[in-house]
Amino acid sequence: MSVVQLESVGKSFMRRDGEQLEVLRNIDLDVPERSIVALVGASGCGKSTLLNIVAGLIPPDQGTVFLNGQKSSAFKDWRTMTYMFQEDRLFPWRTTAQNVALGLEAAGMPRKERRDRVMQVLELVGLEKFADSFPHELSGGMRSRAALGRSLVTEPSILLMDEPFSKLDPSIRTQMHDEVLRIAGLRQMSVLFVTHDVEEAVVLANKIVVLMPRPGRVKETREIALPYPRNPLSPEVAEEVRLLRLSL
Amino acid sequence: MKRSPLQMTQDRRLRLIGLRLLLIIIVVGLWGIGSLGAPAFILPSPRRVFGVWTQLVVTPGFWADFGITFYRIAMGFIFATVVGVVLGLLLGASRTLGDFFQPLLVVINTVSSSIWAIFALIWFGLSNWSTIFVVFMTAMPLILTNVWQGTSTVNRDFIELAQTFRMSRLQVLLKIYLPTILPQFFAGARLAFGFGARVSIVAEALGASSGIGYRLRQAADLVQTDQVFAWTLTLVILMIFIEAVLLKPLETHLFAWRKPRPA
C-alpha cells in the first residue's frame, strides 16, 4: 500500500499584482510503504509547496492526495506524519528534552509517559547526555539531531523533510544521512524529502522524482536499486549522480 | 597570574559592591555637611533622620501603614497585569482590534497619573480603591504595550511547526506566544511596578486616610521634615528590597535559557 499518493495535483498562487502563478501542474507521486522518496529539482519547481500540500498545511487546487489510502480531506491521523524543516526550529526557551517532547504535549500525553518516550528518542539520536541543554549550547549537528528527535518522538509512519541538512557541514550531513537510514529501517518508517543536493538524493532514496520548474511538473522518476549503505565515492553511486545531474 | 572566569566575575562583583558603598558614603556625607548649615525643618541631619526612623519602625502603626500601601500597590499591579496581558495578546492577535484601539492607548498614556488620582478621588473617595485605580491606570498601559509589541516578535516558523503537530490555538498561545513575550512582559511589568509604586504615594497623599502617602502628607502639614525623610527612606528600602530579593532572582531563573552575552 502507498503511504502517500498524489493524483494529478495542481496548485496556483495569486501574486501581489493579481496575476495567477501556477506552481504545480498535474503531479502524480507515489510513496510506497517503507520507502524513501526524494524530490529533486531546480529552485522554483514547487518542491516545498508540494511537501506542504502532502502535510495538509495548504490544500491543492486540483487533484487528490491520499494518505494511507484515505483522502487527505477526510484524513484524521495527522500525528502519524511529522515534518522536519530546513531550519531546526528548536524553541530557545526549552531544553533538548522539552523540545523533543513538543509533539507528545500537542497530543496531550501525560508527563510521566512523555519522559520515557523522550529519553528513548534522545538515545536513538545520541543526545541522552544533552537532555537538559538549551539549544544555544548545542552544535549545529546536535541541533539537527534534536530536530530529528522531535520528529520521531510521536512514532510517525511517515517523515517529511524539507532540505533538513542543507545548512550542515558536509561531514555532519553524512552522519545525519546514516542516522536517517538507520532510524527509518528501525522504525519501519517512510520518508519523503526535498533536496537540491543530487548526491544526498542518491545516497538516501530508493526512488527519486525529478521536477521541472515553472510550473512544477514531474520530469522523470528514477528507481535506485543500489544496496545500502551507499558510499558517495563508489563508482555505482557516482554514475547515478552523474545521470541525475544530466537529467536536471 | 591568569584568573579563571569565575574569579573574574567575583572580582567584578566585589568591585561593584565597593563602588556602591563609596556612593552611599559620599551622598550621606554631602547630606550631613549640607544639614550643618540648615535648620532641621529644612534639612534634618542623617543622624536625626535615622533616629526618627528607628523610632518609627517600632510603632505598631508603621507596619499597618506599610502593609496597606503595599497591599494597594500589589492589587493595582495584579489587576494591571491580568488586564494588560489579556488585552495585549488580543490586540496582538488581531490586526483590526490593534488598529482600532491604538489611539485609545495613546490617550491613556498622555493623561498624567496625578489626573487619574483626581478622578479616583471623585469616583472612589477616600478608599483603597482610589489608590488601586491610580496604580492600575499607570501600570496597565505599560504592560499592555509591552505584551502587544512582544506578540509581533513571535517566530512565524514556530507557528508553522505547531501546525504540523496540529496544536490547538490554546496550546500555541501557552507554548509559543507566552514564552516569546515573557522577556518583554517582564521589562514592562518591572517598569509598571516602579511607576505604580511611585504614583500610589501621590494617590494616597490626595485620597486616603492611611498608608505611607497619607503619613507623608501629614508629616509635611505638621512640618515634621525628619518624619518625611524617614518615610522616604522606608520607601527607598522597600523598592531596593523588591528589586534585589524578588525581581532579580525571578528574572535570572526565568531567562536561564538566554545565551549569555559576551562581556
XYZ file of C-alpha atoms in Angstrom:
511
model
C 0.000 0.000 0.000
C 1.091 3.574 -0.595
C 1.627 5.783 2.380
C 1.321 8.889 0.252
C -0.245 9.064 -3.160
C -0.872 12.144 -5.288
C -3.145 12.126 -8.317
C -2.801 14.990 -10.817
C -2.292 17.594 -8.120
C -2.129 21.241 -9.207
C -1.653 24.468 -7.298
C -1.642 28.154 -8.212
C -0.973 31.198 -6.096
C -2.325 34.703 -6.527
C 0.571 37.057 -6.988
C 0.640 40.536 -5.499
C -0.100 42.119 -8.873
C -3.221 39.973 -9.133
C -1.832 37.526 -11.682
C -2.198 33.775 -11.156
C 1.090 31.962 -10.765
C 0.938 28.257 -11.491
C 3.323 26.481 -9.117
C 2.434 22.815 -9.622
C 0.786 21.098 -12.587
C -0.521 17.583 -12.840
C 1.711 15.961 -10.222
C 1.484 12.187 -9.780
C 3.520 10.818 -6.918
C 3.652 7.572 -5.019
C 5.442 6.853 -1.745
C 5.213 3.092 -1.069
C 5.369 1.727 2.460
C 8.889 1.690 3.976
C 10.398 3.580 1.072
C 12.496 6.697 0.892
C 11.486 9.068 -1.869
C 13.423 12.185 -2.856
C 12.036 15.194 -4.689
C 14.781 16.982 -6.606
C 14.727 19.903 -8.974
C 15.932 23.426 -9.528
C 14.628 26.206 -7.329
C 11.170 27.391 -8.312
C 9.836 23.946 -9.175
C 7.468 23.960 -6.200
C 9.151 21.249 -4.112
C 8.322 22.846 -0.787
C 4.759 23.670 -1.878
C 4.314 20.013 -2.783
C 5.521 18.954 0.651
C 3.200 21.451 2.329
C 0.267 20.028 0.361
C 1.168 16.499 1.492
C 1.434 17.765 5.096
C -2.051 19.262 4.817
C -0.774 22.767 5.542
C -2.199 24.062 2.241
C -4.959 22.500 0.129
C -4.368 21.545 -3.522
C -6.394 23.382 -6.218
C -6.724 20.326 -8.412
C -6.262 16.608 -7.899
C -6.351 14.412 -4.806
C -3.931 13.486 -2.043
C -4.271 10.063 -0.420
C -2.657 9.309 2.924
C -2.648 5.648 3.965
C -5.270 5.127 1.272
C -7.570 7.801 2.705
C -8.401 11.087 1.004
C -6.406 13.742 2.841
C -9.527 15.913 3.247
C -11.004 13.116 5.377
C -7.707 12.114 6.988
C -7.637 12.290 10.794
C -4.352 10.658 11.816
C -2.173 13.699 11.202
C 0.028 12.767 14.125
C 1.323 9.743 12.191
C 3.096 12.241 9.961
C 5.826 14.645 11.049
C 7.608 17.407 9.233
C 11.256 18.328 9.563
C 12.152 21.769 8.264
C 15.281 23.265 6.770
C 15.849 25.199 9.997
C 15.836 23.217 13.226
C 13.126 25.480 14.727
C 14.039 24.500 18.275
C 12.411 26.750 20.873
C 15.279 28.621 22.557
C 13.493 28.613 25.921
C 13.172 24.821 26.004
C 15.802 22.220 26.806
C 16.533 19.445 24.311
C 14.217 17.066 26.163
C 11.436 19.661 26.289
C 11.843 20.458 22.603
C 11.691 16.788 21.684
C 8.545 16.366 23.803
C 6.587 19.014 21.875
C 4.674 16.591 19.656
C 3.663 14.480 22.656
C 2.429 17.560 24.517
C 0.384 18.530 21.487
C -1.199 15.076 21.567
C -1.971 15.522 25.276
C 0.196 12.703 26.593
C 0.656 12.724 30.413
C 4.014 13.946 31.693
C 5.187 10.589 33.078
C 4.700 8.674 29.848
C 6.273 11.543 27.944
C 9.509 11.312 29.867
C 10.160 7.678 28.974
C 9.398 8.244 25.317
C 11.614 11.319 25.178
C 14.553 9.540 26.805
C 14.182 6.663 24.352
C 14.306 9.035 21.396
C 17.217 11.019 22.834
C 19.164 7.760 22.995
C 18.109 6.948 19.450
C 19.560 10.211 18.126
C 22.537 10.141 20.529
C 21.625 13.149 22.651
C 20.914 11.474 26.004
C 23.751 13.448 27.610
C 22.292 16.742 26.385
C 18.713 16.300 27.562
C 18.897 19.370 29.796
C 20.942 21.609 27.484
C 19.402 24.635 25.832
C 19.625 24.974 22.021
C 22.297 27.671 22.162
C 24.542 25.214 23.990
C 24.353 22.653 21.166
C 26.416 22.416 17.989
C 24.764 22.576 14.570
C 24.849 18.794 14.217
C 23.361 18.255 17.672
C 20.605 20.768 16.980
C 19.782 18.858 13.816
C 19.653 15.632 15.820
C 17.330 17.297 18.315
C 15.022 18.395 15.495
C 15.106 14.856 14.103
C 14.286 13.522 17.572
C 11.318 15.884 17.821
C 10.058 14.484 14.510
C 10.461 10.889 15.707
C 9.015 11.015 19.212
C 5.416 10.627 18.056
C 6.483 7.455 16.191
C 5.261 8.614 12.792
C 4.800 6.231 9.898
C 5.894 8.929 7.505
C 8.524 11.607 7.880
C 8.524 14.648 5.597
C 11.764 16.594 5.310
C 12.375 19.889 3.529
C 16.121 20.180 2.848
C 16.764 19.370 6.503
C 20.545 19.020 6.296
C 21.412 21.661 3.712
C 22.866 24.025 6.297
C 25.154 21.481 7.955
C 28.854 20.862 7.350
C 29.437 18.045 4.810
C 30.848 15.560 7.338
C 27.939 16.121 9.735
C 25.497 15.880 6.837
C 26.879 12.410 6.043
C 26.406 11.395 9.689
C 22.813 12.604 9.590
C 22.204 10.570 6.407
C 23.382 7.451 8.213
C 21.123 8.280 11.144
C 18.060 8.737 8.932
C 18.700 5.450 7.134
C 19.260 3.574 10.387
C 16.171 5.007 12.078
C 13.913 4.685 9.025
C 14.849 0.986 8.884
C 14.464 0.525 12.624
C 11.108 2.277 12.848
C 9.763 0.921 9.528
C 9.117 4.478 8.505
C 8.618 6.003 5.067
C 10.423 9.199 4.198
C 9.522 11.822 1.629
C 12.131 14.541 1.353
C 13.004 17.546 -0.725
C 16.586 18.317 -1.652
C 18.618 20.187 -4.211
C 21.642 18.065 -3.359
C 21.740 15.330 -6.000
C 24.238 13.234 -4.075
C 22.049 13.338 -0.967
C 19.129 12.068 -3.055
C 21.134 9.132 -4.464
C 22.646 8.153 -1.103
C 19.283 8.085 0.688
C 16.425 7.346 -1.694
C 15.085 4.237 -3.362
C 13.097 6.480 -5.633
C 13.936 9.900 -6.995
C 11.319 12.159 -8.542
C 12.813 14.847 -10.768
C 10.760 18.028 -11.092
C 10.900 20.698 -13.798
C 10.316 24.336 -12.913
C 7.622 26.918 -13.797
C 5.181 25.300 -13.395
C 6.484 22.364 -11.354
C 5.932 19.106 -13.240
C 7.304 15.600 -12.898
C 10.022 15.151 -15.473
C 11.165 11.684 -14.593
C 11.044 9.085 -11.820
C 14.178 7.020 -11.210
C 14.393 3.911 -9.067
C 17.729 3.498 -7.293
C 18.274 -0.185 -6.612
C 21.801 0.042 -5.111
C 22.310 -1.673 -1.733
C 22.717 0.381 1.460
C 24.920 1.831 2.814
C 25.822 3.773 -0.280
C 29.261 5.276 -0.443
C 29.175 8.537 -2.423
C 32.672 7.715 -3.744
C 31.747 4.304 -5.160
C 31.514 4.157 -8.981
C 27.873 2.985 -8.974
C 26.704 5.879 -6.815
C 28.843 8.327 -8.781
C 27.270 7.070 -12.014
C 23.726 7.543 -10.648
C 24.653 11.042 -9.517
C 26.022 11.815 -12.985
C 22.898 10.541 -14.721
C 20.685 12.530 -12.365
C 22.693 15.713 -12.945
C 22.234 15.243 -16.687
C 18.508 14.842 -16.170
C 18.241 18.121 -14.278
C 48.736 35.343 37.006
C 45.800 34.131 34.929
C 42.358 34.422 36.537
C 39.567 31.934 35.925
C 36.233 33.265 34.580
C 34.570 32.513 37.928
C 37.183 34.514 39.805
C 36.796 37.326 37.316
C 33.035 37.587 37.887
C 33.706 37.533 41.626
C 36.256 40.308 41.224
C 33.778 42.330 39.221
C 31.076 41.810 41.858
C 33.381 42.892 44.688
C 34.390 45.978 42.735
C 30.729 46.830 42.164
C 29.870 46.432 45.860
C 32.812 48.674 46.725
C 31.617 51.347 44.308
C 28.082 51.198 45.712
C 29.351 51.625 49.266
C 31.501 54.557 48.203
C 28.493 56.206 46.548
C 26.369 55.814 49.698
C 29.144 57.289 51.829
C 29.533 60.296 49.517
C 25.780 61.003 49.324
C 25.237 60.682 53.080
C 28.386 62.743 53.675
C 27.178 65.598 51.439
C 23.772 65.406 53.084
C 25.411 65.641 56.522
C 27.560 68.638 55.523
C 24.504 70.342 53.968
C 22.426 69.807 57.111
C 25.036 71.617 59.239
C 24.138 74.953 57.693
C 20.353 74.491 57.564
C 17.631 74.322 60.230
C 16.239 70.839 60.925
C 12.809 71.606 59.391
C 14.506 72.342 56.051
C 17.154 69.620 56.005
C 17.465 67.329 59.027
C 20.812 65.622 59.538
C 21.251 61.950 58.573
C 21.784 61.022 62.203
C 18.496 62.677 63.205
C 16.548 61.039 60.360
C 17.985 57.656 61.267
C 16.982 58.202 64.874
C 13.420 59.106 63.874
C 13.311 56.143 61.534
C 14.321 53.634 64.235
C 11.590 55.058 66.475
C 9.095 54.927 63.638
C 9.764 51.299 62.796
C 8.872 50.088 66.296
C 5.461 51.813 66.404
C 2.606 49.383 65.548
C 1.039 51.947 63.200
C 4.106 51.841 60.994
C 3.543 48.273 59.850
C -0.178 48.939 59.342
C 0.591 51.878 57.044
C 3.369 49.980 55.361
C 1.107 46.962 54.799
C -1.852 48.918 53.459
C 0.326 50.781 50.941
C 1.936 47.553 49.810
C -1.498 45.927 49.530
C -2.813 48.762 47.312
C 0.242 48.686 45.049
C 0.041 44.898 44.765
C -3.706 44.889 43.977
C -3.371 47.601 41.336
C -0.420 45.793 39.850
C -2.143 42.398 39.776
C -5.228 43.861 38.056
C -2.962 45.708 35.619
C -1.054 42.508 34.837
C -4.145 40.409 34.162
C -5.895 43.053 32.054
C -2.680 44.182 30.324
C -1.618 40.669 29.324
C -5.056 39.608 28.085
C -5.651 42.826 26.125
C -2.077 42.856 24.817
C -2.451 39.311 23.488
C -5.849 40.125 21.940
C -4.595 43.284 20.246
C -1.506 41.438 19.074
C -3.531 38.538 17.699
C -5.939 40.684 15.678
C -4.709 43.455 13.436
C -8.150 45.051 13.241
C -8.502 45.200 17.013
C -4.988 46.584 17.262
C -5.563 49.354 14.719
C -8.925 50.169 16.302
C -7.747 50.551 19.894
C -4.319 52.052 19.288
C -5.495 55.735 19.579
C -7.142 54.948 22.906
C -3.839 53.734 24.249
C -2.140 56.952 23.156
C -4.807 58.972 25.002
C -4.462 56.907 28.184
C -0.697 57.313 28.045
C -0.912 61.109 27.730
C -3.134 61.505 30.803
C -0.850 62.098 33.767
C -1.060 59.902 36.837
C -1.947 62.869 39.040
C -5.033 63.481 36.880
C -6.019 59.840 37.443
C -5.552 60.486 41.158
C -8.028 63.392 40.998
C -10.534 61.285 39.073
C -10.056 58.491 41.593
C -10.850 60.866 44.412
C -14.076 61.924 42.648
C -15.147 58.393 41.812
C -13.942 56.325 44.765
C -13.494 58.875 47.549
C -11.222 58.104 50.473
C -10.929 54.356 49.980
C -8.428 51.684 48.985
C -9.902 51.715 45.501
C -8.684 55.243 44.785
C -5.068 54.209 45.075
C -5.621 50.833 43.420
C -7.274 52.599 40.478
C -4.384 55.037 40.039
C -1.785 52.253 40.193
C -3.863 50.268 37.693
C -4.230 53.156 35.237
C -0.498 53.825 35.385
C 0.733 50.250 35.180
C -1.800 48.679 32.810
C -0.916 50.630 29.612
C 2.780 49.922 30.146
C 2.200 46.180 30.462
C -0.291 46.152 27.596
C 2.089 47.977 25.251
C 4.974 45.650 26.040
C 2.916 42.491 25.635
C 1.447 43.825 22.396
C 4.898 44.586 20.997
C 6.053 41.194 22.223
C 3.435 39.398 20.143
C 4.930 40.845 16.964
C 8.241 39.116 17.726
C 6.626 35.661 17.675
C 8.501 33.476 15.195
C 6.213 32.507 12.282
C 8.317 29.374 11.737
C 7.378 28.159 15.229
C 3.687 28.675 14.446
C 4.092 26.635 11.269
C 5.826 23.883 13.234
C 2.920 23.926 15.696
C 0.536 23.467 12.776
C 2.375 20.339 11.638
C 1.837 18.964 15.158
C -1.831 20.027 14.955
C -1.512 22.053 18.139
C -4.660 23.815 19.325
C -4.950 27.609 19.489
C -4.681 27.459 23.260
C -1.545 25.322 23.028
C 0.018 27.771 20.575
C -0.838 30.610 22.954
C 0.611 28.876 26.001
C 3.604 27.141 24.424
C 4.742 29.726 21.867
C 3.214 33.165 22.479
C 3.634 33.226 26.246
C 7.312 32.197 26.359
C 8.071 34.597 23.491
C 6.529 37.646 25.148
C 7.823 36.809 28.627
C 11.030 38.894 28.425
C 9.131 41.913 27.079
C 6.358 41.395 29.600
C 8.885 41.271 32.376
C 10.531 44.505 31.267
C 7.118 46.174 31.105
C 5.960 44.775 34.430
C 9.093 45.953 36.170
C 8.642 49.468 34.811
C 4.940 49.356 35.650
C 5.605 48.278 39.211
C 8.091 51.090 39.725
C 5.753 53.738 38.318
C 2.783 52.236 40.142
C 4.586 52.301 43.463
C 5.571 55.942 42.976
C 2.115 57.186 41.963
C 0.490 55.213 44.763
C 2.122 57.684 47.154
C 0.628 60.643 45.255
C -2.753 58.942 45.261
C -2.557 58.231 48.977
C -1.487 61.800 49.720
C -4.548 63.072 47.865
C -7.183 60.474 48.603
C -6.539 58.159 51.525
C -6.679 58.206 55.291
C -3.923 55.646 55.796
C -0.759 54.443 54.136
C 2.698 55.839 53.541
C 1.487 58.612 51.238
C -1.046 59.786 53.834
C 1.611 59.780 56.573
C 3.965 61.722 54.333
C 1.400 64.456 53.757
C 0.520 64.519 57.455
C 4.182 64.910 58.364
C 4.582 67.655 55.769
C 1.493 69.507 57.075
C 2.969 69.437 60.577
C 6.418 70.446 59.238
C 7.919 67.224 60.628
C 10.586 67.185 57.957
C 12.533 64.427 59.717
C 9.385 62.229 59.513
C 9.089 62.955 55.777
C 12.680 61.860 55.342
C 12.127 58.737 57.437
C 9.127 57.653 55.367
C 11.033 58.353 52.160
C 13.884 56.208 53.439
C 11.380 53.427 54.120
C 10.089 53.605 50.548
C 13.561 53.528 49.045
C 14.477 50.497 51.129
C 11.236 48.766 50.122
C 11.884 49.291 46.415
C 15.502 48.130 46.640
C 14.342 45.082 48.594
C 11.722 44.152 45.978
C 14.220 44.589 43.164
C 17.016 42.580 44.787
C 15.033 39.844 46.528
C 12.082 39.377 44.180
C 12.598 40.659 40.645
C 16.274 39.986 40.009
C 16.270 36.314 41.116
C 12.982 35.718 39.289
C 14.444 37.163 36.104
C 17.605 35.081 36.416
C 15.508 31.966 36.911
C 13.024 32.644 34.090
C 15.592 33.568 31.483
C 18.213 30.959 32.211
C 17.797 29.778 28.617
C 19.165 33.014 27.207
C 22.564 32.985 25.600
C 24.984 34.663 27.987
C 26.140 37.891 26.401
C 29.869 38.246 25.779
C 31.363 40.753 28.205
